Amino acid sequence: MSIDDARVAELRNLDPNDVTADAADAILADLSELLGQANSAYHTDDAPLIDDASYDALKRLNMAVEAAFPNKKREDSPTDQVGAPVSETFSKVTHAVRMLSLSNAFADEEVVEFVDGVRRFLNIAADAPLSFTAEPKIDGLSLSLRYENGQLIQAATRGDGAVGENVTANAKTIADIPHTLNAAPDVLEVRGEVYMSEADFLALNKRQEEAGAKTFANPRNAAAGSLRQLDPKITASRPLRFFAYAWGELSAPLATHQSKAIARLQELGFQTNDLTKVCETPEEMIAHYTDIMLKRADLGYDIDGVVYKVDDLALQRRLGFRSTTPRWAIAHKFPAELAWTRLVAIDIQVGRTGALSPVARLAPITVGGVVVSNATLHNEDYIAGVGGDGHPIREGRDLRVGDLVQVYRAGDVIPKIKDVDLSKRPDDAAPYVFPDVCPECGSHAIREAGDAVRRCTGGLICPAQAVERLKHFVSRGAFDIDGLGAKQIEMFYQDEVLPIKEPADIFTLQARNAASLAKLQNRDGFGETSVKNLMQAIEDKRTIPLGKLLFGLGIRHVGESASNLLANHYGSWQALTAAMDKSEVGTGEAWDDLLNVDGVGAVMATSLIEAFQNDAERASIDRLAAELTVLDAEVRDTSDSPVAGKTVVFTGTLEKMTRAEAKSRAEALGAKVSGSVSAKTDFLVAGPGAGSKAKKAADLGVETIDEDAWLALIGEA
Ligand code: IVH
């Protein structure tokens, strides 16, 4: 399927104020058609037809024309269509074991650093043996297959890692996926990548084109679009393949080593990648990476890097996980793909923390199979040719509107600009002048010493910041309210009768709607069912886990994984707010305790304390909290853990594990690890050389045990 690009471009540039009543009907009809096509391409076919900015512009134009001529609004108005239709049609599957992603390395040094880090964590000497598997990173989509008593009973996509889509019927049509297994553990979840070969992808696109149907941008999109079909017969007609490379829940171990477990999966009937190799040193790993890179073009399927995994599964278990990635694996990505195009304009976007972010608008160009029309420009220094450390980048060449620029993409990341060709610079291209007022609210935009970013000083009075914060609040990792996405937030923010100006307003919408004369139902295209569904979706999120609430607040520097770690650390909303109330930036016990949380540094801690101690900000947070029931942090898998909920302090030299490992294992068992001894400490684990902490523990009557006693306590002796 194609879209009328010329009409999209024309409408994008149309000023709604120029639309006359006579023209409105035709414009609304075109918008309905184009947005309908774009929607189904994006949600149903995994093959976007237009970029997000164009989509948003068309959607805004549609709303503006409807607002100007309400009686011309169509029955099938795009304003009334909420969310992604297809994702609702697959039932949801909660993964028994979360499906994680991998952290990335780009340079060889990062691979060496990864290996060193693993050794440090496990306290394995540099000259002691430590093996890794190295295998291609398949560019497809991950799938988890659940077998019970040898029968395939469920197949699920990764989704957000915790909950995926049930695609069992579709997965069963894939020839590489066995329906029954012999001599497998009673419960076996096999994980791997669904992909399409390049030849099959080209042939599929040819068939699609001949049939007048939609073509796919690349094999990955084709694989995703084919697996997520409502009709398994369509999936069956698409040549999908599957490589197994990992596992989830198991009733019995597959093997002692990663490499042996993969061999076992192969024996059970799965396809595994024959470029998997066991390597003993970083040099061998990198040599295998180079070897795979040289073979890349002839493999017949897309790969985007090499994955290294610690071979010994007992060591993998000791290394454990960070919040979203294992410590025992890393993806060594291939270098980015490049293309030259024109820089058409530089737009400034204002983010939720007030940062003014320049965005390059590019003449559309295909980079590694994907059409790119925007790229990030980071900040004003970057445009001027100055890097983060003050040194020149691009040998000091600045970027100007009209320039020919080199664009690159690495993996799924936002495209970036690598270089500029000065010989192609138009004579009239002027140096770019970065605005010093916020383009959204007119407040001063200032740059603090040492900060590369210019920020709007408008705070919550800046509509862009307020709207971006609300969008973040309802986004996936945060409150994730069905039917209340970025577009609806923009609409409600502008609404005069039932406005949503801050998060708390979402939860008072029901009451205000009931009391309002101009009820939601008769406005803005909301029908009875959509209002009911929205209200229910909001009610469903009135009870929220602590980590999600904290992340939803959108505090600068406090990301999703940090929010979860902070939630685990403080346990409850009361404990968190109490700690914030008594924390002082840079000093004191509460500050030390905060810095003790894995991944929390001084910058994040300061930002967190400032957000909770700023009067206006805190009032808004309190208004929100008053509307919610906040669930205490879940203590993981600790029903039979002897140390769940206990506060532990480690001191002195540990001989059987490193400090980082001790902390991560204790936390995995539901204990809270603190850096300082207080009356609340349950155990002090003291190794040789313990000093003041041991004394303090003795004074306070805190139980002090040695490392062996600790290991015995947690059942690891
Ligand atoms: S291992 C706990 N091995 O890459 C992590 N992943 O960027 C288990 N992928 O979500 C993943 N090839 O979809 C692993 N040989 C490979 C892979 C691979 C592709 C994908 C997978 C994962 C993503 C992370």
XYZ file of C-alpha atoms and ligand atoms in Angstrom:
741
model
C 0.000 0.000 0.000
C 1.253 3.474 -0.712
C 0.120 6.845 0.493
C -0.319 10.072 -1.451
C 2.932 11.661 -0.233
C 2.372 14.851 -2.192
C -1.009 15.387 -0.555
C 0.512 14.633 2.868
C 3.182 17.268 2.261
C 0.609 19.778 1.004
C -1.648 19.307 4.032
C 1.299 19.389 6.419
C 2.131 22.865 5.259
C -1.434 24.120 5.302
C -2.244 26.768 7.879
C -5.640 25.847 9.396
C -6.540 29.562 9.406
C -6.430 29.478 5.611
C -9.075 26.761 5.356
C -12.368 28.155 4.109
C -15.768 26.603 4.782
C -15.949 25.561 1.122
C -12.654 23.710 1.258
C -13.234 22.109 4.680
C -15.261 19.104 3.483
C -12.662 17.981 0.973
C -9.810 18.519 3.423
C -11.526 16.577 6.209
C -12.296 13.752 3.769
C -8.651 13.565 2.654
C -7.413 13.698 6.232
C -9.747 10.901 7.246
C -8.451 8.743 4.408
C -4.753 9.546 4.894
C -4.830 9.167 8.663
C -6.770 5.916 8.318
C -4.106 4.557 5.972
C -1.293 5.760 8.209
C -2.949 4.235 11.265
C -3.432 0.807 9.864
C 0.044 0.822 8.310
C 1.548 1.635 11.679
C -0.537 -0.493 14.007
C -1.606 -3.394 11.862
C 1.192 -3.825 9.384
C 4.247 -2.690 11.347
C 5.183 -0.628 8.301
C 4.786 3.093 8.895
C 3.841 5.044 5.774
C 4.571 8.507 7.125
C 6.842 9.829 9.822
C 5.528 10.700 13.289
C 5.818 14.439 12.761
C 3.685 14.307 9.611
C 1.166 12.131 11.400
C 0.937 14.584 14.275
C 0.671 17.544 11.907
C -2.212 15.929 10.001
C -3.958 15.012 13.224
C -3.597 18.578 14.505
C -4.866 20.022 11.235
C -7.868 17.719 11.401
C -8.673 18.873 14.916
C -8.210 22.531 14.025
C -10.499 22.331 10.979
C -13.105 20.464 13.011
C -12.909 23.073 15.728
C -13.402 25.857 13.165
C -16.284 24.093 11.404
C -17.894 21.770 13.978
C -20.846 20.956 11.735
C -18.478 19.593 9.098
C -17.006 16.975 11.372
C -17.286 13.535 9.753
C -18.900 10.388 11.132
C -15.560 8.636 10.711
C -13.491 11.480 12.133
C -9.896 10.463 12.971
C -10.242 12.501 16.188
C -12.513 9.787 17.558
C -10.140 6.954 16.864
C -8.106 6.133 19.903
C -5.032 3.952 20.171
C -3.862 0.917 18.324
C -6.663 -1.355 17.170
C -4.763 -4.542 16.572
C -2.745 -4.814 19.746
C -6.055 -5.106 21.575
C -6.994 -8.149 19.555
C -4.232 -10.405 20.838
C -4.742 -11.564 24.381
C -2.052 -10.637 26.858
C 0.456 -13.086 28.309
C 2.350 -12.372 31.516
C 5.820 -13.867 31.107
C 6.758 -16.303 33.867
C 10.307 -14.936 33.605
C 10.690 -11.405 32.257
C 12.023 -11.029 28.702
C 14.915 -8.659 29.008
C 16.969 -6.686 26.569
C 20.730 -6.408 26.265
C 23.071 -3.571 26.986
C 25.134 -2.490 23.998
C 28.801 -2.074 23.212
C 29.968 -0.279 20.077
C 33.734 -0.054 20.493
C 36.169 -2.910 21.139
C 37.211 -1.242 24.405
C 33.672 -1.583 25.681
C 33.910 -5.339 25.151
C 37.137 -5.444 27.152
C 35.447 -3.322 29.821
C 32.494 -5.739 29.879
C 34.798 -8.719 30.456
C 36.755 -6.816 33.118
C 33.501 -5.828 34.814
C 32.333 -9.444 34.929
C 35.650 -10.472 36.459
C 35.479 -7.678 39.012
C 31.902 -8.526 39.970
C 32.791 -12.183 40.483
C 36.248 -11.476 41.844
C 37.888 -13.676 39.208
C 41.557 -12.854 38.673
C 42.650 -11.536 35.270
C 44.640 -14.705 34.564
C 41.962 -17.190 35.693
C 39.927 -18.785 32.892
C 36.547 -17.250 32.004
C 34.689 -18.282 28.828
C 32.025 -16.524 26.822
C 29.812 -17.603 23.947
C 29.747 -15.267 20.931
C 26.884 -15.520 18.446
C 25.139 -13.318 15.863
C 22.489 -10.895 17.077
C 19.542 -11.648 14.830
C 17.568 -8.623 13.643
C 14.050 -9.934 14.072
C 11.629 -9.997 16.980
C 11.899 -12.102 20.067
C 9.403 -14.825 20.889
C 8.916 -17.009 23.940
C 7.609 -20.559 23.402
C 6.163 -22.392 26.366
C 6.192 -26.199 26.351
C 4.484 -28.206 29.056
C 5.051 -31.963 29.082
C 6.595 -31.694 25.636
C 3.637 -29.876 24.062
C 3.801 -26.320 22.711
C 1.049 -24.593 24.670
C 1.803 -20.907 24.226
C 3.833 -18.453 22.159
C 4.177 -14.836 23.219
C 5.940 -11.753 21.881
C 8.190 -9.788 24.192
C 5.797 -6.838 24.559
C 7.106 -4.614 27.338
C 9.178 -7.478 28.761
C 6.660 -8.321 31.479
C 3.542 -8.777 29.348
C 3.527 -9.830 25.703
C 0.969 -10.724 23.061
C -0.370 -14.218 22.703
C 0.509 -15.290 19.150
C 0.310 -19.059 19.681
C -1.788 -19.874 16.621
C 0.547 -17.860 14.405
C 3.758 -19.265 15.872
C 2.480 -22.789 15.251
C 2.556 -22.089 11.516
C 6.343 -21.528 11.588
C 8.168 -24.608 10.331
C 11.222 -24.087 12.588
C 9.011 -24.250 15.713
C 8.357 -27.828 16.911
C 4.874 -28.574 18.296
C 6.062 -31.480 20.426
C 9.388 -32.248 22.094
C 10.835 -35.528 23.261
C 12.669 -35.794 26.568
C 12.285 -32.117 27.422
C 11.860 -30.748 30.959
C 8.166 -30.711 32.022
C 8.161 -26.939 31.805
C 10.407 -25.416 29.178
C 10.231 -21.907 27.796
C 12.391 -21.567 24.718
C 13.257 -18.048 23.620
C 14.649 -16.873 20.371
C 14.195 -14.664 17.349
C 11.585 -14.829 14.613
C 13.079 -13.499 11.397
C 12.678 -13.578 7.632
C 15.498 -14.349 5.215
C 16.473 -11.594 2.779
C 15.463 -13.713 -0.226
C 12.070 -14.498 1.290
C 11.601 -10.845 2.152
C 12.305 -9.724 -1.435
C 10.011 -12.420 -2.838
C 7.261 -11.490 -0.377
C 7.504 -7.813 -1.303
C 7.332 -8.738 -4.973
C 4.201 -10.819 -4.407
C 2.670 -8.057 -2.319
C 3.390 -5.486 -5.005
C 1.884 -7.660 -7.731
C -1.206 -8.167 -5.602
C -1.418 -4.401 -4.990
C -0.852 -5.045 -1.277
C 1.448 -3.336 1.191
C 5.214 -3.857 0.919
C 7.548 -3.896 3.920
C 10.491 -1.597 4.622
C 12.868 -4.359 5.732
C 12.911 -8.052 6.749
C 12.415 -7.188 10.417
C 9.213 -5.247 9.715
C 8.050 -8.030 7.422
C 8.650 -10.627 10.151
C 6.888 -8.524 12.799
C 3.978 -7.757 10.496
C 3.636 -11.401 9.518
C 3.719 -12.745 13.069
C 1.211 -10.204 14.335
C -1.520 -11.168 11.891
C -5.059 -11.740 13.064
C -5.471 -14.611 10.660
C -2.936 -17.422 11.206
C -3.452 -18.445 7.577
C -1.726 -15.237 6.533
C 1.158 -15.944 8.914
C 1.360 -19.462 7.466
C 1.744 -18.016 3.969
C 4.721 -15.893 5.117
C 8.112 -17.631 5.225
C 9.098 -17.017 8.859
C 12.037 -18.700 10.592
C 13.102 -19.076 14.200
C 16.499 -19.288 15.903
C 16.547 -20.424 19.569
C 19.168 -18.717 21.755
C 17.791 -18.498 25.298
C 15.163 -19.787 27.720
C 12.731 -18.583 30.354
C 11.059 -20.766 32.984
C 12.476 -24.301 33.320
C 11.428 -27.168 35.590
C 14.915 -28.673 35.303
C 18.197 -27.141 34.092
C 19.094 -27.698 30.442
C 22.840 -27.891 31.060
C 25.668 -26.392 33.086
C 26.831 -24.047 30.340
C 25.234 -21.679 27.837
C 26.946 -23.450 24.929
C 25.752 -26.854 26.158
C 22.222 -25.583 26.722
C 22.142 -24.330 23.123
C 23.379 -27.748 21.939
C 20.582 -29.313 23.993
C 17.999 -27.036 22.348
C 19.340 -28.175 19.004
C 18.972 -31.825 20.035
C 15.386 -31.075 21.033
C 14.710 -29.974 17.457
C 15.296 -26.203 17.441
C 17.359 -24.280 14.909
C 20.351 -22.719 16.626
C 22.921 -20.475 15.036
C 26.001 -22.324 13.817
C 28.158 -19.220 14.142
C 27.997 -19.616 17.926
C 31.500 -20.003 19.339
C 33.001 -20.336 22.794
C 35.782 -17.762 23.312
C 38.297 -17.541 26.114
C 39.532 -13.945 25.806
C 38.235 -10.538 24.704
C 40.632 -10.753 21.735
C 39.015 -14.006 20.627
C 35.546 -12.503 21.073
C 36.424 -9.471 18.972
C 38.077 -11.691 16.329
C 34.868 -13.715 16.087
C 32.876 -10.464 15.838
C 35.078 -9.329 12.941
C 34.718 -12.698 11.307
C 30.915 -12.557 11.563
C 30.922 -8.972 10.252
C 32.838 -10.120 7.161
C 30.330 -12.914 6.606
C 27.371 -10.611 7.256
C 26.516 -9.837 3.634
C 26.427 -13.529 2.704
C 24.433 -14.880 5.632
C 21.116 -14.407 3.868
C 19.457 -12.870 6.953
C 19.907 -9.567 8.793
C 22.023 -9.372 11.907
C 22.951 -6.202 13.736
C 25.782 -7.315 15.968
C 27.231 -10.124 18.047
C 26.001 -11.178 21.497
C 28.503 -12.307 24.125
C 27.265 -14.361 27.092
C 29.145 -15.785 30.079
C 29.288 -19.507 29.287
C 29.100 -20.926 32.818
C 25.449 -20.785 33.930
C 26.375 -20.850 37.621
C 28.331 -17.645 37.007
C 25.404 -16.202 35.026
C 23.231 -16.841 38.070
C 25.691 -15.100 40.369
C 25.943 -12.131 38.033
C 22.167 -11.741 37.852
C 20.397 -8.769 36.332
C 20.208 -5.035 36.386
C 16.673 -3.723 36.064
C 16.296 -4.441 32.341
C 19.480 -6.188 31.228
C 21.554 -9.157 32.386
C 25.042 -8.481 33.760
C 26.247 -11.641 32.056
C 25.658 -10.615 28.438
C 26.246 -7.711 26.078
C 25.453 -6.975 22.438
C 28.432 -5.762 20.389
C 26.670 -3.778 17.691
C 27.881 -3.295 14.132
C 28.757 0.250 13.074
C 25.939 2.460 11.929
C 24.690 2.857 8.384
C 25.192 6.174 6.618
C 23.556 8.364 3.956
C 23.808 11.963 2.675
C 20.819 14.330 2.518
C 19.799 18.007 2.867
C 19.157 19.704 6.167
C 15.856 21.437 5.371
C 15.113 23.126 8.700
C 16.042 23.205 12.370
C 13.067 23.079 14.749
C 13.205 23.503 18.504
C 11.230 21.146 20.710
C 10.659 21.800 24.388
C 10.817 18.696 26.551
C 9.260 17.911 29.897
C 12.268 19.192 31.793
C 12.290 22.414 29.763
C 15.251 21.410 27.615
C 15.236 23.087 24.218
C 16.133 20.300 21.809
C 17.016 21.152 18.242
C 15.689 18.697 15.684
C 16.966 18.478 12.119
C 14.266 18.235 9.478
C 15.790 16.356 6.572
C 14.875 15.698 2.986
C 13.622 12.112 3.410
C 16.322 9.516 2.766
C 16.600 5.739 3.234
C 19.234 4.759 5.771
C 19.660 1.030 6.254
C 16.196 0.288 4.902
C 14.301 2.910 6.905
C 13.103 6.285 5.673
C 14.554 9.030 7.825
C 13.281 12.616 7.825
C 14.286 13.826 11.288
C 17.495 13.623 13.256
C 18.497 14.794 16.687
C 20.903 17.736 16.903
C 21.480 17.443 20.684
C 22.120 21.087 21.612
C 23.449 24.412 20.385
C 27.108 23.464 20.782
C 26.570 20.423 18.642
C 25.142 22.579 15.850
C 28.083 24.961 16.208
C 30.593 22.094 15.918
C 31.595 21.858 19.586
C 31.508 18.536 21.475
C 30.529 17.809 25.059
C 34.080 18.256 26.304
C 34.478 21.633 24.579
C 36.574 20.165 21.800
C 35.676 20.553 18.136
C 33.506 17.927 16.480
C 33.364 17.552 12.690
C 36.680 19.443 12.865
C 34.704 22.437 14.054
C 32.340 22.551 11.054
C 28.952 23.986 12.037
C 25.591 22.915 10.635
C 23.412 25.312 8.647
C 19.977 25.038 7.114
C 20.556 24.074 3.469
C 23.671 21.985 4.199
C 24.291 18.535 2.763
C 24.646 16.343 5.855
C 25.602 12.760 6.535
C 22.972 10.887 8.546
C 23.494 7.644 10.435
C 21.442 5.169 12.385
C 22.811 2.648 14.845
C 20.256 0.008 15.774
C 16.874 1.412 16.621
C 18.195 4.692 17.924
C 17.074 8.079 16.670
C 19.037 9.072 13.564
C 21.960 11.380 14.094
C 24.075 13.666 11.958
C 27.666 12.638 11.538
C 29.116 15.126 9.129
C 28.564 18.016 6.736
C 29.953 18.582 3.227
C 31.143 22.206 3.134
C 31.777 22.076 -0.617
C 28.019 21.684 -1.095
C 27.028 24.527 1.249
C 24.670 27.038 -0.437
C 26.149 30.562 -0.667
C 23.341 32.076 1.342
C 23.445 29.550 4.207
C 23.680 31.539 7.453
C 25.054 30.318 10.787
C 22.247 29.015 12.971
C 21.251 31.281 15.845
C 19.919 29.308 18.781
C 16.863 30.970 20.399
C 17.260 32.408 23.898
C 13.535 32.489 24.536
C 11.296 29.454 24.739
C 9.439 29.085 21.438
C 6.428 27.731 23.333
C 5.899 30.171 26.205
C 8.253 33.062 25.526
C 10.072 32.693 28.867
C 13.807 33.163 28.947
C 15.717 30.084 27.942
C 18.959 30.013 29.860
C 22.028 27.911 29.862
C 23.621 27.272 33.198
C 27.373 27.132 33.508
C 28.608 23.651 32.701
C 25.319 22.633 31.074
C 25.205 22.083 27.326
C 21.453 22.375 27.316
C 19.454 25.584 27.211
C 16.315 25.341 29.302
C 13.050 27.230 29.383
C 12.620 28.900 32.768
C 8.828 28.820 32.515
C 8.450 25.627 34.590
C 4.850 24.526 34.850
C 3.581 27.737 33.217
C 5.248 26.570 30.006
C 2.541 24.614 28.186
C 5.112 22.522 26.355
C 6.683 21.341 29.614
C 3.333 20.700 31.244
C 2.043 18.776 28.228
C 5.253 16.768 27.864
C 5.148 15.863 31.544
C 1.558 14.704 31.170
C 2.465 12.670 28.094
C 5.275 11.099 30.040
C 2.906 10.460 32.949
C 0.506 8.414 30.800
C 3.270 6.689 28.829
C 4.003 2.997 28.802
C 6.534 2.573 31.596
C 4.528 4.931 33.809
C 0.711 4.986 34.223
C 0.017 3.579 30.753
C -3.660 4.538 30.664
C -5.530 2.905 27.775
C -7.135 5.479 25.516
C -5.186 8.369 27.056
C -2.154 8.780 24.851
C -0.111 11.760 23.723
C -2.805 12.981 21.354
C -5.616 12.865 23.898
C -3.389 14.630 26.430
C -2.895 17.499 24.001
C -6.629 17.700 23.510
C -7.475 17.630 27.224
C -4.754 20.134 28.016
C -6.500 22.638 25.733
C -9.995 21.725 26.895
C -11.740 24.624 28.586
C -14.465 22.730 30.406
C -12.678 19.557 31.508
C -9.003 20.461 31.344
C -6.154 18.192 32.396
C -3.338 20.508 33.412
C -1.515 18.237 35.855
C -1.548 14.488 36.630
C -4.028 14.790 39.530
C -6.588 16.213 37.067
C -6.734 12.849 35.295
C -8.099 11.225 38.416
C -10.680 13.945 39.082
C -11.957 13.782 35.519
C -14.720 11.322 36.416
C -16.096 13.525 39.196
C -15.741 16.709 37.153
C -17.350 15.053 34.163
C -20.317 13.952 36.258
C -20.701 17.472 37.617
C -20.045 19.283 34.378
C -22.872 20.692 32.309
C -20.992 20.144 29.096
C -20.328 16.456 29.628
C -17.416 14.826 27.925
C -19.731 12.448 26.153
C -21.195 15.073 23.891
C -17.975 16.770 23.035
C -14.693 16.193 21.338
C -16.110 13.208 19.564
C -16.438 11.072 22.692
C -19.275 8.565 22.548
C -20.882 6.756 25.468
C -18.633 3.715 25.162
C -15.388 5.608 24.728
C -16.109 7.768 27.785
C -16.983 4.669 29.807
C -13.835 2.881 28.657
C -11.630 5.864 29.390
C -13.078 6.314 32.876
C -12.597 2.611 33.576
C -9.006 2.712 32.282
C -8.308 5.650 34.615
C -9.926 3.850 37.560
C -7.796 0.789 36.804
C -4.660 2.865 37.336
C -5.822 4.577 40.509
C -3.979 1.743 42.262
C -0.388 1.915 41.099
C 2.952 0.351 42.043
C 5.351 2.732 43.748
C 7.998 2.469 41.013
C 5.557 3.429 38.287
C 4.292 6.426 40.255
C 7.821 7.659 40.832
C 8.762 7.220 37.181
C 5.494 8.871 36.121
C 6.409 12.058 37.999
C 8.977 12.688 35.284
C 11.637 14.065 37.602
C 14.761 15.023 35.729
C 17.428 12.268 35.688
C 15.072 9.745 37.341
C 14.445 7.069 34.720
C 12.405 3.904 34.776
C 14.992 1.549 36.188
C 16.166 4.050 38.804
C 12.533 4.544 39.832
C 12.133 0.831 40.393
C 15.362 0.616 42.338
C 14.305 3.567 44.472
C 10.912 1.940 45.023
C 12.577 -1.273 46.152
C 14.844 0.670 48.415
C 12.193 2.758 50.193
C 9.412 0.203 49.950
C 6.446 2.523 50.363
C 5.237 5.982 49.360
C 5.234 7.060 53.004
C 8.822 5.951 53.473
C 9.896 7.619 50.231
C 8.242 10.965 50.966
C 9.442 10.897 54.577
C 12.995 10.337 53.339
C 12.639 13.138 50.796
C 11.324 15.497 53.477
C 14.281 14.969 55.710
C 16.960 14.716 53.020
C 19.442 17.486 52.622
C 21.412 17.809 49.418
C 24.999 16.709 49.912
C 24.923 15.775 53.569
C 23.365 13.702 56.320
C 22.170 10.175 56.845
C 19.164 10.403 54.512
C 21.414 11.689 51.726
C 23.930 8.876 52.310
C 21.119 6.355 52.316
C 19.831 7.717 49.004
C 23.266 7.541 47.392
C 23.455 3.971 48.552
C 20.784 2.924 46.068
C 22.308 1.182 43.076
C 22.653 3.586 40.179
C 21.762 6.733 42.149
C 24.449 9.383 41.956
C 24.633 12.891 43.330
C 23.008 14.457 40.269
C 19.941 12.228 40.388
C 19.689 12.461 44.151
C 19.785 16.266 44.029
C 17.145 16.412 41.345
C 14.906 14.063 43.319
C 15.202 15.996 46.567
C 14.685 19.313 44.798
C 11.530 18.049 43.104
C 10.027 16.859 46.392
C 11.081 19.968 48.294
C 9.910 22.530 45.715
C 6.613 23.914 47.070
C 4.657 24.098 43.807
C 5.972 20.791 42.602
C 5.280 19.056 45.911
C 1.758 20.451 46.090
C 1.092 18.972 42.655
C 2.616 15.625 43.708
C 0.540 15.592 46.900
C -2.652 16.369 44.979
C -1.875 13.375 42.797
C -0.970 11.038 45.655
C -4.242 11.940 47.401
C -6.083 10.452 44.421
C -4.118 7.198 44.381
C -3.582 3.970 46.251
C 0.152 3.365 45.989
C 1.237 -0.252 46.163
C 4.340 -0.934 48.201
C 7.313 -2.178 46.211
C 6.996 -5.829 45.501
C 9.556 -7.837 47.369
C 10.618 -10.266 44.702
C 10.234 -13.999 44.978
C 11.012 -13.949 48.656
C 8.189 -15.939 50.217
C 10.703 -18.392 51.606
C 13.552 -15.929 51.902
C 14.896 -15.672 55.448
C 16.107 -12.118 54.836
C 13.095 -10.580 53.083
C 12.425 -7.125 54.428
C 15.570 -7.164 56.590
C 18.079 -4.352 56.496
C 21.632 -5.529 56.037
C 24.929 -3.673 56.123
C 28.146 -5.171 54.733
C 31.463 -4.060 56.102
C 35.080 -5.148 56.093
C 36.570 -7.409 53.444
C 34.311 -10.031 51.959
C 36.231 -13.087 50.817
C 33.711 -15.179 48.929
C 32.022 -12.475 46.924
C 32.527 -8.878 45.943
C 30.620 -6.079 47.625
C 28.560 -5.492 44.463
C 27.674 -9.165 44.256
C 26.768 -9.360 47.940
C 24.491 -6.364 47.540
C 22.787 -7.640 44.403
C 22.209 -11.129 45.903
C 20.828 -9.720 49.136
C 18.497 -7.406 47.238
C 17.349 -10.257 45.014
C 16.294 -12.048 48.203
C 14.251 -9.071 49.303
C 16.713 -7.577 51.779
C 17.475 -3.898 51.912
C 21.174 -3.117 51.783
C 22.263 0.018 53.557
C 25.637 1.714 53.808
C 25.349 2.744 57.417
C 24.401 1.031 60.657
C 21.407 2.348 62.551
C 18.859 1.035 65.041
C 16.908 -0.206 62.016
C 19.736 -2.497 60.858
C 18.901 -6.196 61.262
C 22.308 -7.675 60.443
C 25.793 -6.374 60.076
C 27.796 -8.758 57.913
C 31.363 -8.062 58.957
C 34.475 -9.369 57.254
C 38.088 -8.907 58.377
C 39.027 -5.298 58.917
C 35.550 -4.175 60.016
C 35.913 -0.965 62.001
C 33.559 1.725 63.181
C 30.451 0.050 61.798
C 31.085 -3.059 63.883
C 31.497 -0.916 66.949
C 28.329 1.013 66.244
C 26.445 -2.251 65.695
C 27.683 -3.553 69.020
C 26.616 -0.317 70.727
C 23.161 -0.518 69.202
C 22.778 -4.236 69.862
C 22.591 -5.035 66.127
C 23.317 -8.684 65.340
C 26.756 -9.022 63.740
C 27.584 -12.101 61.687
C 30.493 -13.114 59.460
C 30.372 -13.860 55.757
C 29.958 -17.639 56.221
C 27.081 -17.169 58.640
C 25.464 -14.819 56.122
C 25.844 -17.356 53.314
C 24.398 -20.053 55.558
C 21.495 -17.767 56.404
C 20.642 -17.202 52.751
C 21.127 -20.884 51.961
C 24.257 -20.472 49.861
C 26.840 -21.985 52.163
S 19.970 -13.084 24.343
C 18.435 -11.839 28.626
N 20.836 -13.630 21.956
O 18.227 -8.790 20.974
C 18.676 -11.481 27.215
N 19.206 -11.917 22.176
O 18.695 -6.234 22.271
C 18.331 -12.577 26.283
N 18.513 -10.930 20.050
O 15.429 -8.921 23.075
C 18.599 -12.203 24.893
N 19.772 -12.186 18.755
O 15.281 -10.054 20.790
C 20.030 -12.853 22.679
N 21.650 -14.257 19.893
C 20.849 -13.503 20.631
C 20.012 -12.545 20.038
C 19.211 -11.752 20.857
C 18.874 -11.221 18.780
C 17.555 -9.887 20.423
C 16.507 -10.274 21.416
C 16.656 -9.303 22.547
C 17.356 -8.164 21.878
C 18.112 -7.327 22.880
